[in-house]
Coordinates of C-alpha atoms in Angstrom, one line a residue:
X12 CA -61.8 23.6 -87.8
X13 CA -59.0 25.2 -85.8
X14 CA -61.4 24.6 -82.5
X15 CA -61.8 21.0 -83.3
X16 CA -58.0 20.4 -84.1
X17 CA -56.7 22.4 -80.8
X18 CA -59.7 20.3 -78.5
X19 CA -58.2 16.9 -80.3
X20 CA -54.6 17.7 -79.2
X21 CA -55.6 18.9 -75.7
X22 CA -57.4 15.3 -75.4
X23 CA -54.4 13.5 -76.6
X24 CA -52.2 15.3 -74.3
X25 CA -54.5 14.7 -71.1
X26 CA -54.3 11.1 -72.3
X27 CA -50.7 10.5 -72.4
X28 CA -49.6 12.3 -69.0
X29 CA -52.4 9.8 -68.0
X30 CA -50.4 7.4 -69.2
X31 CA -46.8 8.3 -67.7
X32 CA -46.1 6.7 -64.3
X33 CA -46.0 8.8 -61.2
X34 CA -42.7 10.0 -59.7
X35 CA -41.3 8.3 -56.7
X36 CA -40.2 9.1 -53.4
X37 CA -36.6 8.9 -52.3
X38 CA -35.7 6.0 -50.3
X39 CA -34.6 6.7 -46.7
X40 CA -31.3 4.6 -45.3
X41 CA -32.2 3.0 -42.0
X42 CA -29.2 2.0 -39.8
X43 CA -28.9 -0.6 -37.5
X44 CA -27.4 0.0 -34.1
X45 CA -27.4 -1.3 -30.3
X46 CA -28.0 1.0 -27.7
X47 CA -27.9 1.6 -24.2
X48 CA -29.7 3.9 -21.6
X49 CA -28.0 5.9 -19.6
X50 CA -27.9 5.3 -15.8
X51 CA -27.3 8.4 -13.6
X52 CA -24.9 7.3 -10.5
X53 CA -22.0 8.1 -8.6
X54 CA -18.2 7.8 -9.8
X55 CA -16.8 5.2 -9.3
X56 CA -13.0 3.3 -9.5
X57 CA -14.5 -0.3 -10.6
X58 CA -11.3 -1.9 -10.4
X59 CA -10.4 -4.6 -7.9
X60 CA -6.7 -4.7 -7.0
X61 CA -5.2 -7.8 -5.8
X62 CA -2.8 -7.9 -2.6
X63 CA -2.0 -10.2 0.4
X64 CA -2.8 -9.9 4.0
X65 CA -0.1 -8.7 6.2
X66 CA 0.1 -7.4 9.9
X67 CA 0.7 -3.5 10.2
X68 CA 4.1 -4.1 12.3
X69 CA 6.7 -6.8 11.2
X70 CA 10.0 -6.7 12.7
X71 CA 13.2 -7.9 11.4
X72 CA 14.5 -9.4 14.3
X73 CA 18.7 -10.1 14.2
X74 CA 21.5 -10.4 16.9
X75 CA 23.2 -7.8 18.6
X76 CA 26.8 -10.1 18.2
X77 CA 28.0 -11.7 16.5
X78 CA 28.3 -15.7 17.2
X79 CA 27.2 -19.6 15.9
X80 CA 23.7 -20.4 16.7
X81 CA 23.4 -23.4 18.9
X82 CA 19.1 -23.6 19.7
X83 CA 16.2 -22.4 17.7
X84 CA 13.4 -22.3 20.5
X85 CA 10.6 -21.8 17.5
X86 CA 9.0 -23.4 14.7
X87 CA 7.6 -21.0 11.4
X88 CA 4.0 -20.3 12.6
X89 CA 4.8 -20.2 16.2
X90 CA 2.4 -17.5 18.3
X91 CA 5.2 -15.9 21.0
X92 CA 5.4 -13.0 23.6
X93 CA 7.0 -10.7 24.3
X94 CA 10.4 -11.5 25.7
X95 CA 9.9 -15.2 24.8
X96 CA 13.5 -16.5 23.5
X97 CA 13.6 -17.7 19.9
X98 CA 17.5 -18.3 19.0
X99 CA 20.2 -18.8 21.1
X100 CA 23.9 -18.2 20.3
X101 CA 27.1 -19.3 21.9
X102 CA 27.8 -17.6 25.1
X103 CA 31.8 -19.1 26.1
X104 CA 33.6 -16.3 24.4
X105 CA 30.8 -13.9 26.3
X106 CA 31.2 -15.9 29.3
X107 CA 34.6 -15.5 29.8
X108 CA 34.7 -11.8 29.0
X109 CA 32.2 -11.4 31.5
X110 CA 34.8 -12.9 33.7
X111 CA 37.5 -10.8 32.6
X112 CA 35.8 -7.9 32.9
X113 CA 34.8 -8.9 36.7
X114 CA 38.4 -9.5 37.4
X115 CA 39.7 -5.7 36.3
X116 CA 36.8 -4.6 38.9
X117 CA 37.9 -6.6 41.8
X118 CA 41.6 -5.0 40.4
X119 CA 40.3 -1.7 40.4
X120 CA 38.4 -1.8 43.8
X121 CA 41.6 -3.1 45.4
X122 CA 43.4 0.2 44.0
X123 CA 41.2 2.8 45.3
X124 CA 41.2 1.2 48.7
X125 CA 44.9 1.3 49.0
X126 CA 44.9 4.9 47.5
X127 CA 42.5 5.8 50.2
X128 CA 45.3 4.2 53.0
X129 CA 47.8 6.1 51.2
X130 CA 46.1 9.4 51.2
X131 CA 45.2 8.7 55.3
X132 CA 48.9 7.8 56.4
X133 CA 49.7 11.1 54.3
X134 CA 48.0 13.4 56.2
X135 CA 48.7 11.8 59.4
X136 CA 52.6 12.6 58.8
X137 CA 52.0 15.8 57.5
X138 CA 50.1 16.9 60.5
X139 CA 53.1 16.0 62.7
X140 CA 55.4 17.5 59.7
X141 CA 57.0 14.5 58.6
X142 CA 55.9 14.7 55.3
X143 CA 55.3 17.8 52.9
X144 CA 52.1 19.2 50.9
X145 CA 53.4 18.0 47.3
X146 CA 53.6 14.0 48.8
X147 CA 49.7 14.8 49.8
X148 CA 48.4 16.0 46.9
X149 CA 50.5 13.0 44.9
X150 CA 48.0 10.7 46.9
X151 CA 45.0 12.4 46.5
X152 CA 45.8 12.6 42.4
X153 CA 46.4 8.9 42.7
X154 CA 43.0 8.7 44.7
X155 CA 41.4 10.3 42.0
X156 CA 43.5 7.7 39.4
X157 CA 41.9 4.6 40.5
X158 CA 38.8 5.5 41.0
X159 CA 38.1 6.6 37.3
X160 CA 39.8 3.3 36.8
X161 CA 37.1 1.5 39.0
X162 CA 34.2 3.2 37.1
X163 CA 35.6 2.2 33.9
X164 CA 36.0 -1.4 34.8
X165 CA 32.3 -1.5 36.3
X166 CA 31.4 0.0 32.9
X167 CA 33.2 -2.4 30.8
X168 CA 31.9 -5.2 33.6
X169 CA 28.0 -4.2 32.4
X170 CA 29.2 -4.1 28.9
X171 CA 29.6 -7.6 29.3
X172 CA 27.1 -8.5 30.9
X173 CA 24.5 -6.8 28.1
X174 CA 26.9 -8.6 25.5
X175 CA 26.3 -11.6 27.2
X176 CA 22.5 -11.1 27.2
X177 CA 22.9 -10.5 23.4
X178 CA 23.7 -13.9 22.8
X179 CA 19.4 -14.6 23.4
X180 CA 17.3 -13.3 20.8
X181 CA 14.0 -12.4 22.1
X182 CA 10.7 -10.9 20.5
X183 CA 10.2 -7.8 20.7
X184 CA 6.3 -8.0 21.1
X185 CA 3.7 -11.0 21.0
X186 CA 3.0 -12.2 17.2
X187 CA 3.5 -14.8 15.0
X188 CA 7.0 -16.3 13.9
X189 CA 6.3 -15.6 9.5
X190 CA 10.0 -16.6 8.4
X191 CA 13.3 -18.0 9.9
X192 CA 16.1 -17.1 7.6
X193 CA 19.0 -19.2 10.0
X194 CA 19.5 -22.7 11.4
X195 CA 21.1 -23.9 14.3
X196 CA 24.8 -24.2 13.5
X197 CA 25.0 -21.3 11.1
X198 CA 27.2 -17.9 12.1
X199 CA 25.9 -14.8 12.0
X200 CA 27.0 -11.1 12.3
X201 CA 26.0 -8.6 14.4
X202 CA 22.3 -7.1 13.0
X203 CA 22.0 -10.1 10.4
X204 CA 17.5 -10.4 10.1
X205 CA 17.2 -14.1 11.0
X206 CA 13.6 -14.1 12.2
X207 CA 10.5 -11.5 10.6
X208 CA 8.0 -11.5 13.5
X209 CA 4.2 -10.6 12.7
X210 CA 2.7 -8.2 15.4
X211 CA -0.4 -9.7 17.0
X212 CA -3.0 -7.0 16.0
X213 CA -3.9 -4.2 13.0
X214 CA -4.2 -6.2 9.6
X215 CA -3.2 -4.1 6.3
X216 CA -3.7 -5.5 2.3
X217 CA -0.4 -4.7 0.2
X218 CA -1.5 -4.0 -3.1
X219 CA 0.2 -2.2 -6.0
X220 CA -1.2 0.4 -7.8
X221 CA -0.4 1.5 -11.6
X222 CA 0.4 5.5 -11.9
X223 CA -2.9 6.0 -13.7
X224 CA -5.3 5.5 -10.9
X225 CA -2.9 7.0 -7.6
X226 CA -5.2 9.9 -7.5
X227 CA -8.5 7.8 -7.9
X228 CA -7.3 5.8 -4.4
X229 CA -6.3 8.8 -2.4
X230 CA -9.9 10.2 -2.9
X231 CA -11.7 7.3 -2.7
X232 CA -14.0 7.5 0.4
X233 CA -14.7 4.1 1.3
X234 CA -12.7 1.0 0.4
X235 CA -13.9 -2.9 0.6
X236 CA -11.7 -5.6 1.5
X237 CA -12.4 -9.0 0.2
X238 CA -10.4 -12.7 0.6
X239 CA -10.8 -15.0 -1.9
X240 CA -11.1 -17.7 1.3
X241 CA -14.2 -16.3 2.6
X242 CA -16.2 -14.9 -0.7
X243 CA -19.4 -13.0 0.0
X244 CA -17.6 -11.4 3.1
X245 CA -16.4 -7.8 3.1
X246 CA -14.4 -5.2 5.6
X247 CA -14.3 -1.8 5.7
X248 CA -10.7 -0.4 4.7
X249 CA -8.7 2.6 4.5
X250 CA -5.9 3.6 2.8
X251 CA -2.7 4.2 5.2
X252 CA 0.2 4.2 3.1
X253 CA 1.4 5.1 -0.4
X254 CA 4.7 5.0 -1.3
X255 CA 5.8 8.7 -2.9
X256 CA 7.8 6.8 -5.6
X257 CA 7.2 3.4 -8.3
X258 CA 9.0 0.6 -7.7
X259 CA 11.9 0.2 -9.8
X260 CA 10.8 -2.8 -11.1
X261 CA 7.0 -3.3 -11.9
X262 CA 6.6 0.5 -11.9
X263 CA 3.9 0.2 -9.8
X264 CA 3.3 2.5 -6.5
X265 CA 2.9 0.1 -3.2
X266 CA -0.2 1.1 -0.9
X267 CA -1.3 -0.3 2.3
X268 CA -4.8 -0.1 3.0
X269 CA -5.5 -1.0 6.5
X270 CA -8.6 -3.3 7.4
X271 CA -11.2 -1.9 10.3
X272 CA -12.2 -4.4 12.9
X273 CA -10.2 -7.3 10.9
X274 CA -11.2 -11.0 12.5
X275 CA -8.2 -12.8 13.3
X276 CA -9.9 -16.4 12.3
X277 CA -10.9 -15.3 8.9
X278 CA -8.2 -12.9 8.2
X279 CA -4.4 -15.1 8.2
X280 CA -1.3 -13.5 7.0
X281 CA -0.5 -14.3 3.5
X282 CA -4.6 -14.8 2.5
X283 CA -4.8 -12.9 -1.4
X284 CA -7.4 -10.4 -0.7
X285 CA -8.9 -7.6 -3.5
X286 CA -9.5 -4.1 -2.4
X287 CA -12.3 -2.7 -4.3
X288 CA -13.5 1.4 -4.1
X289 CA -16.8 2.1 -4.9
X290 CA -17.2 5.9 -4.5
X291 CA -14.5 7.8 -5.3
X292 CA -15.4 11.6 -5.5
X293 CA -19.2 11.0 -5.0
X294 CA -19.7 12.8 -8.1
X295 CA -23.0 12.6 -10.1
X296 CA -21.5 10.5 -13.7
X297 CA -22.5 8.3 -16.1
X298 CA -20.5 4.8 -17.1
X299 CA -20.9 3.9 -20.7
X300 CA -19.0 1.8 -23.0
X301 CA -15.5 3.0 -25.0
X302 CA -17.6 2.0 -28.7
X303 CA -20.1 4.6 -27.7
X304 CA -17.7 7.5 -27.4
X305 CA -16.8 9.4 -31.2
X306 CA -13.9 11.6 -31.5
X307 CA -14.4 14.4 -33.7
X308 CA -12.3 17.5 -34.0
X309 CA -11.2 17.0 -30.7
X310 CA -14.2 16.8 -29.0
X311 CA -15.4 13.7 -27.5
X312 CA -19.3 12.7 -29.0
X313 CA -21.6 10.7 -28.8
X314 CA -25.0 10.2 -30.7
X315 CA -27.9 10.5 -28.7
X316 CA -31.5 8.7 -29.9
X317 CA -34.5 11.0 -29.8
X318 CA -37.4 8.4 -28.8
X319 CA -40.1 10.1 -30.6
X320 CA -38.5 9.8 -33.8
X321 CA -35.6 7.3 -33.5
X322 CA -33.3 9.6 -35.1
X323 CA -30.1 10.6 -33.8
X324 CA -27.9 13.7 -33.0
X325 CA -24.4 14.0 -32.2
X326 CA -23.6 15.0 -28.4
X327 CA -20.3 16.6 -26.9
X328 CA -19.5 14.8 -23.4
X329 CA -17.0 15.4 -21.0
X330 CA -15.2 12.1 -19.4
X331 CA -13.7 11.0 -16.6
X332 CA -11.2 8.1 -16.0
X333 CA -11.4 4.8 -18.1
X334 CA -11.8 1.5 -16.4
X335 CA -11.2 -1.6 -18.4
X336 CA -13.9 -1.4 -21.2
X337 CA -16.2 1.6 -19.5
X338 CA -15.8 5.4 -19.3
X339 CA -17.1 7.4 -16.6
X340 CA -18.9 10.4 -18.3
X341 CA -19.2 13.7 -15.8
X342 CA -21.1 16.3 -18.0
X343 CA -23.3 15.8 -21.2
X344 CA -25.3 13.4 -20.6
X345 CA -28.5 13.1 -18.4
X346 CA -29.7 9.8 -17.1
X347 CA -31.9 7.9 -18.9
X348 CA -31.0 8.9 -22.2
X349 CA -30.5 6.3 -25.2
X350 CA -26.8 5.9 -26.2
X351 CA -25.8 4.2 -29.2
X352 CA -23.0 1.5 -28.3
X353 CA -22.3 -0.1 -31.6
X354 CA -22.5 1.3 -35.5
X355 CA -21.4 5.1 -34.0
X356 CA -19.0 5.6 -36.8
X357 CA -21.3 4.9 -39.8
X358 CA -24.2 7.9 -38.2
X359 CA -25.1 10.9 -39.6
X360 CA -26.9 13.8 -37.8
X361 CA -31.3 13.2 -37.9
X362 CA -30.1 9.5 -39.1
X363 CA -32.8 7.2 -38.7
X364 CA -31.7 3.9 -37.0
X365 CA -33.3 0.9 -35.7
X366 CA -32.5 -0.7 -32.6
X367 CA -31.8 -4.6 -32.1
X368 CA -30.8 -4.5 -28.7
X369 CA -30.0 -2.7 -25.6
X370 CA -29.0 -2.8 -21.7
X371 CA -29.5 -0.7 -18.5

């Protein structure tokens, strides 16, 4: 009896775990993200900076007097030479100091040859003793006298004559006339800038760069010079100048970057240009977007999908400088890997994702 019963209740037993539904596995969260792969290249800047065509030598030109202008020889544009008059002052007052001046040299001439009379009848009477040594050495001091009053007149003679010479503005080499700040009729001072003259010659881009990417330029290796006049064509540049301190305005530091082999007939003063540097350091480094990279305890991440499991793992990077949207990154990464651009801050480490889109 006690066989039968224990047989019956193992039965019912087998009967109801029969019965009882199986357990379930655990769901796994899948997250969505876009990705990118990972190009391997060199570092670059990536930033065009804007500037205008100007000539490597301008000149401030000005008169050396002062006087009223009375002929502009030139026109704003106008190709000159060198020596080629451009403004012409007054020359009366210069004029008739020139003839001043010529009149205390005829005066002075006239001195030294009566001193040289005086100093001859001297000696004649003191070799027959009518006259004594003191009266001969009066005449040869008074010899002396108007002769170093005859060199300073022919001095002050050829001061005049340069000051008269003054009154003509000429240009100092052959270029273009860029701007005429004085009229016909005006006054002007001595050294006032009435015409900027454009050496014929080396063409430079003036461009202004922010403190952030100074060093960037000065090692960049190669630079490319565009003009918005002529797209499609480039020039070689280098960088000439940079200006040791910001401008006290814009805060910006002012670089000329001087254009190799530069076609005058493409290439006109005042054209916008871009300057562009493609390598800076030629260091191997990876661009990726700024909503890849994950700050985390001060260390710069980012996750990393494995492609035989689309799962990902956190990765510490080191990075370079930041160009508008994109980071350079120098060391981390190797090219070719998948990045995740967008969802990063909702990962987990060995999270599984799905990908809906990515870019090379």
């Amino acid at each position: 009896m006690n066989y039968r019963t224990a047989a019956l209740a193992i039965s019912a037993a087998s009967l109801l775990a029969g019965c009882s539904p199986a357990p379930t596995a655990e769901h796994e969260e899948v997250r969505v993200v876009r990705t990118v792969v990972a190009g391997q290249g060199n570092g670059t800047v990536g930033a065009n900076y804007s500037g205008e065509i100007r000539a490597r030598y301008e000149s401030q030109l000005g008169f050396r007097t002062s006087g009223k202008i009375v002929a502009r020889l030139v026109e704003v544009g106008s190709h000159v030479k060198r020596g080629q008059p451009l403004l012409q002052l007054d020359a009366a007052q210069e004029s008739l100091l020139l003839t001043a001046a010529g009149a205390d040299t005829d005066a002075a001439q006239s001195r030294v040859a009566q001193a040289k009379v005086d100093l001859a009848r001297t000696e004649q009477l003191l070799a027959r003793q009518f006259a004594s040594q003191a009266e001969l050495d009066h005449q040869r001091l008074a010899l002396q006298q108007a002769e170093a009053q005859l060199r300073s007149a022919l001095a002050r003679q050829q001061l005049n004559v340069n000051q008269r010479g003054y009154t003509s503005l000429v240009a100092d080499r052959d270029g273009v006339v860029s701007a005429l700040q004085a009229e016909a009729g005006q006054v002007v001072a001595a050294g006032q800038p009435v015409v900027t003259l454009a050496a014929d010659g080396e063409r430079e881009v003036a461009i202004s760069i922010p403190e952030s990417r100074v060093d960037e330029l000065r090692l960049a290796r190669a630079l490319e010079v565009s003009v918005w006049a002529h797209p499609g064509r480039t020039w070689h540049g280098s960088l000439r100048q940079l200006a040791p301190d910001t401008d006290s305005v814009t805060r910006t530091y002012s670089a000329r970057i001087t254009i190799e082999q530069p076609d005058p007939a493409l290439l006109r003063l005042g054209m916008t240009a871009s300057v562009h540097a493609p390598d800076v350091d030629g260091k191997s480094a990876i661009r990726l977007p700024l909503t890849a990279i994950v700050d985390g305890d001060g260390k710069r991440l980012v996750w990393v999908v494995d492609p035989k499991n689309q799962r990902v793992a956190a990765r510490e990077v080191q990075l370079g400088s930041a160009q508008n949207d994109s980071v350079l990154v120098t060391a981390g990464l190797a090219g070719g890997e998948t990045v995740v651009t967008a969802g990063v801050h909702l990962l987990q480490p060995h999270q599984l994702v799905r990908v809906t889109g990515g870019a090379k």
